[in-house]
mmCIF file of C-alpha atoms and ligand atoms in Angstrom:
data_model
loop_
_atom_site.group_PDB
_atom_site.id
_atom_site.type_symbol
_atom_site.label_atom_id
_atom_site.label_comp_id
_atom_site.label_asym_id
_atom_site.label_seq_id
_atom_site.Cartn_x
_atom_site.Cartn_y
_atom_site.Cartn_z
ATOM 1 C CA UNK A 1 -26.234 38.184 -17.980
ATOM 2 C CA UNK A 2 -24.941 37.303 -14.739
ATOM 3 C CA UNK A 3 -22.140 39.739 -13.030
ATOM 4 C CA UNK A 4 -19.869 37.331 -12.895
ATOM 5 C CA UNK A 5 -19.470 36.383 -16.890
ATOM 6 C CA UNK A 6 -17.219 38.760 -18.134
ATOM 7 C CA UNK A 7 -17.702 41.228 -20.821
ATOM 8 C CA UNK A 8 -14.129 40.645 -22.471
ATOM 9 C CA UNK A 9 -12.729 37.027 -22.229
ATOM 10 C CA UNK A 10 -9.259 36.486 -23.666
ATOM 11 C CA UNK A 11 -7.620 33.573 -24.437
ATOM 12 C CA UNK A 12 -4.051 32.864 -26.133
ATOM 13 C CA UNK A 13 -4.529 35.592 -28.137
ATOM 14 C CA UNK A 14 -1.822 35.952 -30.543
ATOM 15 C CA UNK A 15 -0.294 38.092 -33.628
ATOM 16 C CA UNK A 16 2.554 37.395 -35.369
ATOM 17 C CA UNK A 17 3.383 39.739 -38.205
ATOM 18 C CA UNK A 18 4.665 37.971 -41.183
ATOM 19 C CA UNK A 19 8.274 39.083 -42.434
ATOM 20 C CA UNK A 20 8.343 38.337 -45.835
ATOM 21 C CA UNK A 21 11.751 38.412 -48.350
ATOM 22 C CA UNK A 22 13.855 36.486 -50.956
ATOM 23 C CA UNK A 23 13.885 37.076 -54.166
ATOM 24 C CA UNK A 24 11.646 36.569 -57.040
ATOM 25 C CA UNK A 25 9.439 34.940 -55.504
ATOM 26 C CA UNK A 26 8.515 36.519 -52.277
ATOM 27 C CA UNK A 27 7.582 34.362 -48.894
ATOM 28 C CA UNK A 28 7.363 34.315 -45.451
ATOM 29 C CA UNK A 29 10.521 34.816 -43.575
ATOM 30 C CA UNK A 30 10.136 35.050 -40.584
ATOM 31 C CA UNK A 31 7.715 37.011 -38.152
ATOM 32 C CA UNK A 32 7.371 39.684 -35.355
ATOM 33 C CA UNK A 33 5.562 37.980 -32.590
ATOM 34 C CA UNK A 34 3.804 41.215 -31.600
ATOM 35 C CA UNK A 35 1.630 39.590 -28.783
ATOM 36 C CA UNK A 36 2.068 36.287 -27.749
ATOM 37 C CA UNK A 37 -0.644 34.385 -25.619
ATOM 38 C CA UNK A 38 -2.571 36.789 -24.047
ATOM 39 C CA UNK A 39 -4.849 35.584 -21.406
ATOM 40 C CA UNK A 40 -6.813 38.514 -19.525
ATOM 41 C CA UNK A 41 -10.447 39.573 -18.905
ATOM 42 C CA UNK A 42 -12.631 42.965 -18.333
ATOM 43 C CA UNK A 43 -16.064 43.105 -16.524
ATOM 44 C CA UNK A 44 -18.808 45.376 -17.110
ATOM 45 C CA UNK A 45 -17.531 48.799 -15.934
ATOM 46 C CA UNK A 46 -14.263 47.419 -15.038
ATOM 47 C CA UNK A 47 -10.873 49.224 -16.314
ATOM 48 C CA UNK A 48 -8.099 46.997 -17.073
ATOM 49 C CA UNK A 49 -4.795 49.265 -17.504
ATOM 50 C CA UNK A 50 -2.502 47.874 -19.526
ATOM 51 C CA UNK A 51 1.433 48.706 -18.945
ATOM 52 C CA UNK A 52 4.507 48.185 -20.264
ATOM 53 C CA UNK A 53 7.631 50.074 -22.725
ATOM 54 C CA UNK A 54 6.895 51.175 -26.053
ATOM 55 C CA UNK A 55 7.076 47.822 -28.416
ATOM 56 C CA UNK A 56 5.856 45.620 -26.231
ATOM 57 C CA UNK A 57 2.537 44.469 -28.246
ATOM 58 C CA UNK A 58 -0.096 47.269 -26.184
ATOM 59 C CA UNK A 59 -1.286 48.994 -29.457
ATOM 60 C CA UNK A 60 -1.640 45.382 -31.594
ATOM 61 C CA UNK A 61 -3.074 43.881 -28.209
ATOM 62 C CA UNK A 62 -6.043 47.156 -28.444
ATOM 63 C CA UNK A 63 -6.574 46.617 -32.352
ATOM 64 C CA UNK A 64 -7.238 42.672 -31.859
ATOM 65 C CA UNK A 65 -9.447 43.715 -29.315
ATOM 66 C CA UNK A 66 -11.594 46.388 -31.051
ATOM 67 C CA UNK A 67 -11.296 44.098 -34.436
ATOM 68 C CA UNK A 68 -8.958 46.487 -36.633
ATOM 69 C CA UNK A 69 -6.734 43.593 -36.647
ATOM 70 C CA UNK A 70 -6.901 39.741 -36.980
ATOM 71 C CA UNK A 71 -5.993 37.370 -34.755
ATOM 72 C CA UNK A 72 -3.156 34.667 -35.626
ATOM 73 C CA UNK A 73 -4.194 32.337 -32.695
ATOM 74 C CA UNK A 74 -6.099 32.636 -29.369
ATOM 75 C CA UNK A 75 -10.224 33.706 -28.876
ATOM 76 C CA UNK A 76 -11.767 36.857 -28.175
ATOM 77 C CA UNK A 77 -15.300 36.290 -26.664
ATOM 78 C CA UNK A 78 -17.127 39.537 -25.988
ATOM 79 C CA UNK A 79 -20.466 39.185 -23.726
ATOM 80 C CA UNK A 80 -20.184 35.338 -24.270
ATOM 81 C CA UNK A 81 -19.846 35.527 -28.147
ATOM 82 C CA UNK A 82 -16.783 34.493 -29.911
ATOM 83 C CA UNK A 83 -15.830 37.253 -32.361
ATOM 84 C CA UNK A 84 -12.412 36.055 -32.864
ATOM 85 C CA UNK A 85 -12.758 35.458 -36.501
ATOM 86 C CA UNK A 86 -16.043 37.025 -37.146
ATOM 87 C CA UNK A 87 -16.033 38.986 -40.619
ATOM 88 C CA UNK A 88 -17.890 42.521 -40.860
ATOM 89 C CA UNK A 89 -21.551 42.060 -41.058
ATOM 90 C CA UNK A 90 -21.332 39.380 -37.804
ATOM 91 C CA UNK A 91 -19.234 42.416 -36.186
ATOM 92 C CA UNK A 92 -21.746 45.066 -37.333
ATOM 93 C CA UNK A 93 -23.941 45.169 -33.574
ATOM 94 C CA UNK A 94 -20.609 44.287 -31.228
ATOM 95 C CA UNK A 95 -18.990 47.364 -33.435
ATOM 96 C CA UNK A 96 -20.906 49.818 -32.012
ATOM 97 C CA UNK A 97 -20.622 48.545 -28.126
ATOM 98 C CA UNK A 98 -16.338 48.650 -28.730
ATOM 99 C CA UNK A 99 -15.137 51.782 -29.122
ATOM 100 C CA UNK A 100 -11.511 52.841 -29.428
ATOM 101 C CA UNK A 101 -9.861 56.245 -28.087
ATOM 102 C CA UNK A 102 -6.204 57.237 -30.060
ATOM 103 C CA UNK A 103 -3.162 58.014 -28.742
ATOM 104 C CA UNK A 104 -3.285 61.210 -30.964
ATOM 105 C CA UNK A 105 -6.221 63.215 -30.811
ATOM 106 C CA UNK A 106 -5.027 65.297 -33.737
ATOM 107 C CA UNK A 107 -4.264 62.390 -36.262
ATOM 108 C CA UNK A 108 -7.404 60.296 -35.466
ATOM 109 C CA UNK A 109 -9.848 63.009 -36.470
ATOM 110 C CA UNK A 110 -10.823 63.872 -40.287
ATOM 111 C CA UNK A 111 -9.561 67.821 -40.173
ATOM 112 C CA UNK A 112 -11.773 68.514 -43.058
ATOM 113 C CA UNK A 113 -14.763 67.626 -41.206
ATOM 114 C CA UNK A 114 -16.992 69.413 -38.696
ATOM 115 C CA UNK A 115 -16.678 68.444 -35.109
ATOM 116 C CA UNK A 116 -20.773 68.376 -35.428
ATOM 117 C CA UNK A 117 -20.011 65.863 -38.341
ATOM 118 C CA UNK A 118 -16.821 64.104 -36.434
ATOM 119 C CA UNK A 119 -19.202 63.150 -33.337
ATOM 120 C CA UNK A 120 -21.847 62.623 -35.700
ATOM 121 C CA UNK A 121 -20.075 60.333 -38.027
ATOM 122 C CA UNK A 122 -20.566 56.571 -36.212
ATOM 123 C CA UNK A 123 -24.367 57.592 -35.693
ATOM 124 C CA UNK A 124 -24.762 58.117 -39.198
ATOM 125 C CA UNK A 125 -22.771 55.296 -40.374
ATOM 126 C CA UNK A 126 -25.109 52.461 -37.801
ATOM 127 C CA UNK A 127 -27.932 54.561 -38.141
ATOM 128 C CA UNK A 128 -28.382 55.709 -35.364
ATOM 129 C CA UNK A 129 -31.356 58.206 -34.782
ATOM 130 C CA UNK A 130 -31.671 59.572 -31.260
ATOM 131 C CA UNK A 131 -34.400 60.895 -30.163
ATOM 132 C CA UNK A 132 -34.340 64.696 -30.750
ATOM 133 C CA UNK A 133 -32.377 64.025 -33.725
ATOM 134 C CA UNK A 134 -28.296 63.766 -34.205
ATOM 135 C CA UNK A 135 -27.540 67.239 -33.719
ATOM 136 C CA UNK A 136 -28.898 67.539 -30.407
ATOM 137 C CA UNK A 137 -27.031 64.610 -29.395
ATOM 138 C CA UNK A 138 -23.966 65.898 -30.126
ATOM 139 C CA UNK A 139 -24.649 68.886 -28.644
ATOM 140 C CA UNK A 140 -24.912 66.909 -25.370
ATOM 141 C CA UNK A 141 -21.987 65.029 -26.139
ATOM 142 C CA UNK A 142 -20.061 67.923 -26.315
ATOM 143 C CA UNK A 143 -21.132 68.715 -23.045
ATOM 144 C CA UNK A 144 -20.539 65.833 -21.581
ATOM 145 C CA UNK A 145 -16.455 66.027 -22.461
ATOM 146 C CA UNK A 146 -16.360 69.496 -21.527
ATOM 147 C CA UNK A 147 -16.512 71.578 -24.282
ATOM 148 C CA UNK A 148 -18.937 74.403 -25.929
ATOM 149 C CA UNK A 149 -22.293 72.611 -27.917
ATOM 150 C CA UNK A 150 -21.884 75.934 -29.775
ATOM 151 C CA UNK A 151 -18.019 75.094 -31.202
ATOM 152 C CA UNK A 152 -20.451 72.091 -32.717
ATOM 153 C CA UNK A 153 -19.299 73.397 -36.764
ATOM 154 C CA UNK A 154 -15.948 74.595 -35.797
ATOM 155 C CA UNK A 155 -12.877 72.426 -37.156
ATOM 156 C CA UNK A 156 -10.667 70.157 -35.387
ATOM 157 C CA UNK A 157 -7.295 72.720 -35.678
ATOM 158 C CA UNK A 158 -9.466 75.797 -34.197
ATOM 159 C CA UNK A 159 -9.109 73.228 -30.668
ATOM 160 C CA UNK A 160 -6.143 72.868 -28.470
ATOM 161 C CA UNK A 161 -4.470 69.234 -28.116
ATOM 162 C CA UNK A 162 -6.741 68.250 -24.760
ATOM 163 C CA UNK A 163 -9.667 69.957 -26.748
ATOM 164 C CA UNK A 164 -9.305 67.722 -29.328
ATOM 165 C CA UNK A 165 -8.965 64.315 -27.565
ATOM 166 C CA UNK A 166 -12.294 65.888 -25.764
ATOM 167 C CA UNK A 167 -13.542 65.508 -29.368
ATOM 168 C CA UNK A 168 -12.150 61.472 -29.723
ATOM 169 C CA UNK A 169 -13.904 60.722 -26.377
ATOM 170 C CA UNK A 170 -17.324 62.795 -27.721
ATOM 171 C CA UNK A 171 -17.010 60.383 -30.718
ATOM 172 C CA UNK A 172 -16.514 57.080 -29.249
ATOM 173 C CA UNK A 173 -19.403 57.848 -26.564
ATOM 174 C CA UNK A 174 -21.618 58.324 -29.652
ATOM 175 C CA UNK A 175 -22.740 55.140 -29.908
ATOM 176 C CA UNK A 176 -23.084 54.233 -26.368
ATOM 177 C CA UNK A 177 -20.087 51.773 -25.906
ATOM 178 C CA UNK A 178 -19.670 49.246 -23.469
ATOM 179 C CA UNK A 179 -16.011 49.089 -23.860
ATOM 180 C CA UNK A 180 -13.575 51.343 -24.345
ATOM 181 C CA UNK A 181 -9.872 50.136 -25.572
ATOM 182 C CA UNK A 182 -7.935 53.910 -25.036
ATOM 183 C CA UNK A 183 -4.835 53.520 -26.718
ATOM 184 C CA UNK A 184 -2.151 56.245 -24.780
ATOM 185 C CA UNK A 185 -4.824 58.471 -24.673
ATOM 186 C CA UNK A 186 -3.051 61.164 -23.059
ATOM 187 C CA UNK A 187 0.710 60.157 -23.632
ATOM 188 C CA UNK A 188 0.399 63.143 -26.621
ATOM 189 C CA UNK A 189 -0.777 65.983 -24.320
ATOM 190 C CA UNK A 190 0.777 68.138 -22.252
ATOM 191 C CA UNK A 191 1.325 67.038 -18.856
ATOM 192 C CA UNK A 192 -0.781 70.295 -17.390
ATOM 193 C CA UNK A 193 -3.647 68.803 -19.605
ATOM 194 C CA UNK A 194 -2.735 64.891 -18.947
ATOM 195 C CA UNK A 195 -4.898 65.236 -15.566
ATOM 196 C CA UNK A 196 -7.935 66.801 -16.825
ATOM 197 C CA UNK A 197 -8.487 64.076 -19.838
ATOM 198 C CA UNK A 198 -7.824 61.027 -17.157
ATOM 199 C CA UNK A 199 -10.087 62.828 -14.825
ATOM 200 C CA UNK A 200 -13.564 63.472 -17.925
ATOM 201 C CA UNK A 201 -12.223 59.457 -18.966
ATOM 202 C CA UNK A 202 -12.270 58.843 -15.051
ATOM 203 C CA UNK A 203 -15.736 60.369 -14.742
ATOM 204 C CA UNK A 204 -17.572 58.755 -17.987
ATOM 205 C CA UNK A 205 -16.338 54.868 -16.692
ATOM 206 C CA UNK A 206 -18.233 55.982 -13.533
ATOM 207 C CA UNK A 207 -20.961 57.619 -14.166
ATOM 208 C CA UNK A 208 -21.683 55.822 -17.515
ATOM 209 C CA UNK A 209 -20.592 52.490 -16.312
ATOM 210 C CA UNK A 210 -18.668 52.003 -19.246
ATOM 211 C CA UNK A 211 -15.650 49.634 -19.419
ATOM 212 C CA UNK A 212 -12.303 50.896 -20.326
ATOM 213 C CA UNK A 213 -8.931 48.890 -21.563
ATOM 214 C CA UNK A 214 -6.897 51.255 -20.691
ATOM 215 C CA UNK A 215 -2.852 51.596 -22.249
ATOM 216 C CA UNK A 216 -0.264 53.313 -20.675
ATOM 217 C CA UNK A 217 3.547 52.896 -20.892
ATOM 218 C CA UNK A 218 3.904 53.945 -17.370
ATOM 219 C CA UNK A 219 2.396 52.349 -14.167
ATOM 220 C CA UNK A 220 1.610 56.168 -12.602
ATOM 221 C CA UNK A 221 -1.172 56.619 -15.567
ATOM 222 C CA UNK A 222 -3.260 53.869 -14.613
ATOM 223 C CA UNK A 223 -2.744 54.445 -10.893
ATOM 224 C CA UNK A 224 -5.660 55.783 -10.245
ATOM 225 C CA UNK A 225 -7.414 54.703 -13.329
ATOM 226 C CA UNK A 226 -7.576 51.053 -13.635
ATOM 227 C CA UNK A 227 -9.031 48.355 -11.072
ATOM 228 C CA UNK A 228 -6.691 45.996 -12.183
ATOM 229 C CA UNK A 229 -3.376 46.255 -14.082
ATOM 230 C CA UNK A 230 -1.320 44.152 -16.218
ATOM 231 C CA UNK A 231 1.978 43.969 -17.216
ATOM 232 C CA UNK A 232 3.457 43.578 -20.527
ATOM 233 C CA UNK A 233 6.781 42.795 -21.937
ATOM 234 C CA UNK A 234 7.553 41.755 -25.574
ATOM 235 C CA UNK A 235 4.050 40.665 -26.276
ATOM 236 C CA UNK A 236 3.282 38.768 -22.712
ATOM 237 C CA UNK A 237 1.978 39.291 -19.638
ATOM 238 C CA UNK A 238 4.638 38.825 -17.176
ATOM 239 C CA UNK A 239 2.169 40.215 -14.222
ATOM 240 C CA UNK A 240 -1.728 41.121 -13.795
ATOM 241 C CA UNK A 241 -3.564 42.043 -10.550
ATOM 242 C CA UNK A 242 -5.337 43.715 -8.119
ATOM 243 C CA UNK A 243 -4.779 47.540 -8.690
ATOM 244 C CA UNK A 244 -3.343 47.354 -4.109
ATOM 245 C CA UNK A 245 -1.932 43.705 -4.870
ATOM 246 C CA UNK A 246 0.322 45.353 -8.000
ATOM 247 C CA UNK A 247 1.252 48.289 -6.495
ATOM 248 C CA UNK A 248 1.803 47.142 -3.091
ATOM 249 C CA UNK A 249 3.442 43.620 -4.067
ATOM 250 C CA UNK A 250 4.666 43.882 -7.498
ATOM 251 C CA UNK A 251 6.601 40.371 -7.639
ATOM 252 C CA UNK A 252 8.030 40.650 -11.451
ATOM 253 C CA UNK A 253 11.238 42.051 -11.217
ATOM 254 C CA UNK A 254 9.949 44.182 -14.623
ATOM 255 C CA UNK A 255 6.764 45.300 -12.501
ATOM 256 C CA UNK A 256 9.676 46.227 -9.883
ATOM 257 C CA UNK A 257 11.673 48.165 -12.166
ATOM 258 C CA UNK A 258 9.410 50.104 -13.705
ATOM 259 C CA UNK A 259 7.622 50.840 -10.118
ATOM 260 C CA UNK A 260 11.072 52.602 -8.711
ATOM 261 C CA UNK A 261 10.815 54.691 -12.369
ATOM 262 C CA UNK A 262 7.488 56.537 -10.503
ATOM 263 C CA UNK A 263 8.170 59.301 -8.712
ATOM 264 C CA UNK A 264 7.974 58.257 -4.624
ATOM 265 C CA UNK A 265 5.372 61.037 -4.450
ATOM 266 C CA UNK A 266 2.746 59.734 -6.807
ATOM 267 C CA UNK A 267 3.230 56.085 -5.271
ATOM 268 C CA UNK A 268 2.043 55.693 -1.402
ATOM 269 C CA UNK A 269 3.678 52.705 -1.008
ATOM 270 C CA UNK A 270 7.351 51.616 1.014
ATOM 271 C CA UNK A 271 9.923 53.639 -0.259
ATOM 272 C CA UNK A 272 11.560 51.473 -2.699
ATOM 273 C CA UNK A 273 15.355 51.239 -4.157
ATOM 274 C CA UNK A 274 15.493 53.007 -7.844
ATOM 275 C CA UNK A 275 16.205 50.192 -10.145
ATOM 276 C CA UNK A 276 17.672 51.716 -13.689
ATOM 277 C CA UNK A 277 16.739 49.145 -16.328
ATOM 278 C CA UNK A 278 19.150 48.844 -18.764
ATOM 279 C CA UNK A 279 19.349 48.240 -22.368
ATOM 280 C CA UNK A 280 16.591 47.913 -25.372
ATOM 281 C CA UNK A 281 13.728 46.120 -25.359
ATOM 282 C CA UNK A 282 15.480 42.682 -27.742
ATOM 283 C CA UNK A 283 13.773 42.232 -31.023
ATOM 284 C CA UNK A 284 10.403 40.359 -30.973
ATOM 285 C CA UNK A 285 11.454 38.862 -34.768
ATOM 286 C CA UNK A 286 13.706 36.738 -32.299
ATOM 287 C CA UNK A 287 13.110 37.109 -28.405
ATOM 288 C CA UNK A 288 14.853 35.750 -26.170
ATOM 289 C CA UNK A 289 14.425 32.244 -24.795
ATOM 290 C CA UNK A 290 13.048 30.834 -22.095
ATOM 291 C CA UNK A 291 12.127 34.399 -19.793
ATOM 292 C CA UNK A 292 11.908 36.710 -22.521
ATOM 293 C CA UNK A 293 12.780 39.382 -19.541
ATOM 294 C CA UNK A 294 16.414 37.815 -18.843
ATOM 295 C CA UNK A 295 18.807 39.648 -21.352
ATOM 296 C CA UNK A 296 17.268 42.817 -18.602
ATOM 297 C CA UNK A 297 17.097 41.152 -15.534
ATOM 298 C CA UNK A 298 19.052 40.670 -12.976
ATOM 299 C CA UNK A 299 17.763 37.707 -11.010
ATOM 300 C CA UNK A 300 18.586 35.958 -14.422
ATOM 301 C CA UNK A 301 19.602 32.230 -14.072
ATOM 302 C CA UNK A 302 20.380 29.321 -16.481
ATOM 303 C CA UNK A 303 16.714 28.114 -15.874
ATOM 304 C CA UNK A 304 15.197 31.537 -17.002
ATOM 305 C CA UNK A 305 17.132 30.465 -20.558
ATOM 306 C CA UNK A 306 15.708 27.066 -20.524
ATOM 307 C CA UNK A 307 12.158 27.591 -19.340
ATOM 308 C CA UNK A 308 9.404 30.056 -20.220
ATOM 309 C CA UNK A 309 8.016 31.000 -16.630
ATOM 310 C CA UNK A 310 4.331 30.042 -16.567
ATOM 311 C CA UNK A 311 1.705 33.137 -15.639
ATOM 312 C CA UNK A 312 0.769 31.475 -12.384
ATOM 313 C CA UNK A 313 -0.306 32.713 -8.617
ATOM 314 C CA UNK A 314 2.624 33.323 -6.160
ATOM 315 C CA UNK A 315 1.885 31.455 -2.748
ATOM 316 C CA UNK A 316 0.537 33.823 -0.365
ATOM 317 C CA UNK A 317 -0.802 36.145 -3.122
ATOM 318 C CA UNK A 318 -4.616 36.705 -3.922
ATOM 319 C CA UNK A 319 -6.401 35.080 -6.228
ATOM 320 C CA UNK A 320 -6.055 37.339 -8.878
ATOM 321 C CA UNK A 321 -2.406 37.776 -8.925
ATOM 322 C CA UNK A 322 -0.555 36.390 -11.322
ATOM 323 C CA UNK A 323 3.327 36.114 -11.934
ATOM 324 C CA UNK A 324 5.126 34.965 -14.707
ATOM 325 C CA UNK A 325 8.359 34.534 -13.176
ATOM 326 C CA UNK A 326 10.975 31.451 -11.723
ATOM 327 C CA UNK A 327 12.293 34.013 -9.089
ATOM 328 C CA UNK A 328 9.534 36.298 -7.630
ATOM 329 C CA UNK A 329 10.173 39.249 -5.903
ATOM 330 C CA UNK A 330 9.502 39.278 -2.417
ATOM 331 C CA UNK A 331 8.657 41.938 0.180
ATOM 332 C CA UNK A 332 12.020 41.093 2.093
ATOM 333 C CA UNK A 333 14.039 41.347 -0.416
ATOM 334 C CA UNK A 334 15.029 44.622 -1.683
ATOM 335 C CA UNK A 335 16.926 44.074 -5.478
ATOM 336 C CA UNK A 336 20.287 45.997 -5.059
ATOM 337 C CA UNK A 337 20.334 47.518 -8.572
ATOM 338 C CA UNK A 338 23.039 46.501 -10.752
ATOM 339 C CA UNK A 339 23.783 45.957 -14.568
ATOM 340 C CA UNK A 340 21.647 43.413 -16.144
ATOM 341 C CA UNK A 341 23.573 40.905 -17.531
ATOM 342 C CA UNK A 342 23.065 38.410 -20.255
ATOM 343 C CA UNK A 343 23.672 34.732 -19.132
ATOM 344 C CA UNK A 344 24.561 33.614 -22.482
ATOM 345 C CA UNK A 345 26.818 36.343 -22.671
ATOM 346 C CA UNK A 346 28.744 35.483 -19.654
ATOM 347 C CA UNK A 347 28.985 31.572 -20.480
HETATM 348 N N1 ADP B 401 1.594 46.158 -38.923
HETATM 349 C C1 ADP B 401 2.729 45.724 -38.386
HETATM 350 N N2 ADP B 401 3.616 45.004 -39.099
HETATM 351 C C2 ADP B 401 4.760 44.561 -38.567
HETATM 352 N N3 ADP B 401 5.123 44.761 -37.283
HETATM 353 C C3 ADP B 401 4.301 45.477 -36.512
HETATM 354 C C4 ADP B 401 3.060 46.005 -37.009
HETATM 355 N N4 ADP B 401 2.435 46.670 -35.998
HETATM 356 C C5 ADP B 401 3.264 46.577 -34.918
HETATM 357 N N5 ADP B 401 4.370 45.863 -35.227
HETATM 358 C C6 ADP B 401 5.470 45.519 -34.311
HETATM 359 O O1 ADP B 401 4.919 44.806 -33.220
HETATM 360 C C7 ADP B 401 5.574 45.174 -32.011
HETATM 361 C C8 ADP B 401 4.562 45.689 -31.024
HETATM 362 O O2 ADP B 401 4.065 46.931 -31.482
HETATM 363 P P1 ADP B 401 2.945 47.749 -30.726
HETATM 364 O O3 ADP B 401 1.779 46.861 -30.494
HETATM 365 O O4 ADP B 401 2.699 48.994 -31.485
HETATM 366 O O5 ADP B 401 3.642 48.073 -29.327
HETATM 367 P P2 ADP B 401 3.329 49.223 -28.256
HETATM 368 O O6 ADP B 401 1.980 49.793 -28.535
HETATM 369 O O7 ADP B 401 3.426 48.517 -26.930
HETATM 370 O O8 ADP B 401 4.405 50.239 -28.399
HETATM 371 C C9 ADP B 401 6.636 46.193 -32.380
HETATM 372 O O9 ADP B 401 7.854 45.517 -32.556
HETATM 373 C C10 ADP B 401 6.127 46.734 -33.707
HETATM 374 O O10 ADP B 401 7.207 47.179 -34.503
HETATM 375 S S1 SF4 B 402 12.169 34.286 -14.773
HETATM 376 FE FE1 SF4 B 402 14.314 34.778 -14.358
HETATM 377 S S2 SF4 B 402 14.897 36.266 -15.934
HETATM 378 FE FE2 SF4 B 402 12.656 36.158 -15.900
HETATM 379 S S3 SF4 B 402 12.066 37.802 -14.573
HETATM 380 FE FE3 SF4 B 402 12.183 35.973 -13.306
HETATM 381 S S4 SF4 B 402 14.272 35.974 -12.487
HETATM 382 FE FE4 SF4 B 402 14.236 37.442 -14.170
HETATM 383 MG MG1 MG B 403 1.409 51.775 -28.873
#
């Protein structure tokens, strides 16, 4: 496979929830539109980080990707195979090369079972039998994510919170992946512990070559993580680029907001003006039209009410920069911050 095909290749991908109600007879009402057109890619040994507020479509956007859910519209072509729609058995070898990491370590492993059997587990179920047999691989598993092959029959409540994501990273490595979708991985820990975890997930995409999706809600997680970051907000991607290009040009005014939220010290870029976003994230049953960003922003014009801004390059930017926005930021300008204000509302 040439370098330049990419492992992940998605298209419009889309998931609308179905509402349903009335009464007796029970039917579709209405929907949440979860994720809405995704278009993104990940190469081999790539990490894509994937940013944005809680609600925004990051979790569904993971379980399309890893198959736990099913798509409504759009493709998913993994290593030049379409398994958008594929059912179980055509999933069966891709299974094994997508693995998924949980936001919480503690809920995401069986506590009844043995760590030896929790690592174990997606061996047994592909039948898998390493050489040396499955016990001494997860012996050097456990290794591998920093903790004691002897703990290999203790339970997963005798481990501390970092411990035991140590354990969800032992298990997805168990089958070799090729891609990794972490899901928040260490948005449940500690922040004393946060480091370490990025740092063992920072060392197996290196020295394993593996290729991580990576979620975060903040844009100082993926920092130093993720080769390229994208944006969400209410199930779109309203900005994806170059790791320098994002950080050092963010031209959403969303990507701008939630950059002066970082703490000056963890960001080496221009000191920036703190922009407070204000207000909820609207409903995605009914999101806004046009910019679904404009009830928040406030660059918001009549045109961002009329017409959905297309995901397209800013001139100037590189190649891989994308901006979904009528008014991009630009170095010069400096936002002031002030109240967001609806247009509608004002009208
Ligand atoms: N199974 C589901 N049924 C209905 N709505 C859902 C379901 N899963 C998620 N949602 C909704 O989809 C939206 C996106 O959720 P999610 O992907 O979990 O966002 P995030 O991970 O960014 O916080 C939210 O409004 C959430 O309530
Ligand atoms: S399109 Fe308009 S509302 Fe949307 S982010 Fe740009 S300026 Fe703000
Ligand atoms: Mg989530």
């Amino acid at each position: 496979m040439s370098s330049t095909t990419p492992l992940l290749d998605v298209s419009g991908l889309t998931k609308h929830f179905p509402i349903k109600g009335g009464f007796p007879i029970r039917r579709t009402v209405g929907a949440v539109q979860a994720v809405d057109g995704l278009d993104f890619q990940v190469h081999e040994g790539e990490s894509l980080g994937l940013v944005g507020e809680s609600g925004c479509g990051k979790s569904t956007t993971g379980r399309l990707i890893t198959r736990l859910l099913e798509p409504t519209a759009g493709k998913i072509v993994y290593r030049g195979r379409d398994i958008t729609h594929a059912d179980r058995k055509q999933l069966a070898p891709v299974r094994s090369e997508i693995q998924m990491i949980f936001q919480d370590p503690y809920a995401s492993l069986n506590p009844r079972q043995t760590v030896g059997k929790i690592i174990s587990g997606p061996m047994e179920i592909n039948g898998i039998d390493p050489s040396g047999g499955r016990e001494k691989r997860v012996r050097e598993l456990l290794e591998i994510v920093g903790l004691n092959p002897e703990h290999y029959n203790r339970f997963p409540h005798e481990f501390s919170g970092g411990q035991r994501q140590r354990i969800g990273v032992a298990r997805a490595l168990a089958l070799e992946p090729k891609l990794i979708v972490a899901d928040e991985p260490v948005s449940a820990l500690d922040v004393s512990i946060q480091a370490q975890v990025v740092n063992l997930l920072q060392k197996v995409q290196r020295e394993m070559g593996i290729a991580f999706v990576f979620i975060a809600h903040d844009l100082a997680v993926v920092r130093h993580f993720s080769q390229r970051v994208a944006v969400m907000y209410l199930g779109k991607i309203v900005e994806i680029a170059d790791r320098d290009d994002l950080y050092g040009s963010p031209r959403h005014p969303y990507t701008r907001a939630l950059l002066s939220a970082v703490p000056e010290a963890s960001v080496d870029t221009a000191p920036r003006d703190r922009i407070r976003l204000t207000g909820d994230v609207p409903s995605p049953i009914s999101p806004p039209s046009g910019c679904r960003f404009r009830t928040r922003c406030w660059k918001a014009t009549e045109k961002c009410a009329s017409e959905a801004p297309p995901l397209a390059r800013v001139e100037g930017d590189a190649a891989g920069h994308l901006t979904a926005c009528h008014y991009p930021e630009t170095e010069q300008t400096v936002p002031a911050p002030r109240l967001a204000k609806d247009p509608e509302a004002a009208a």
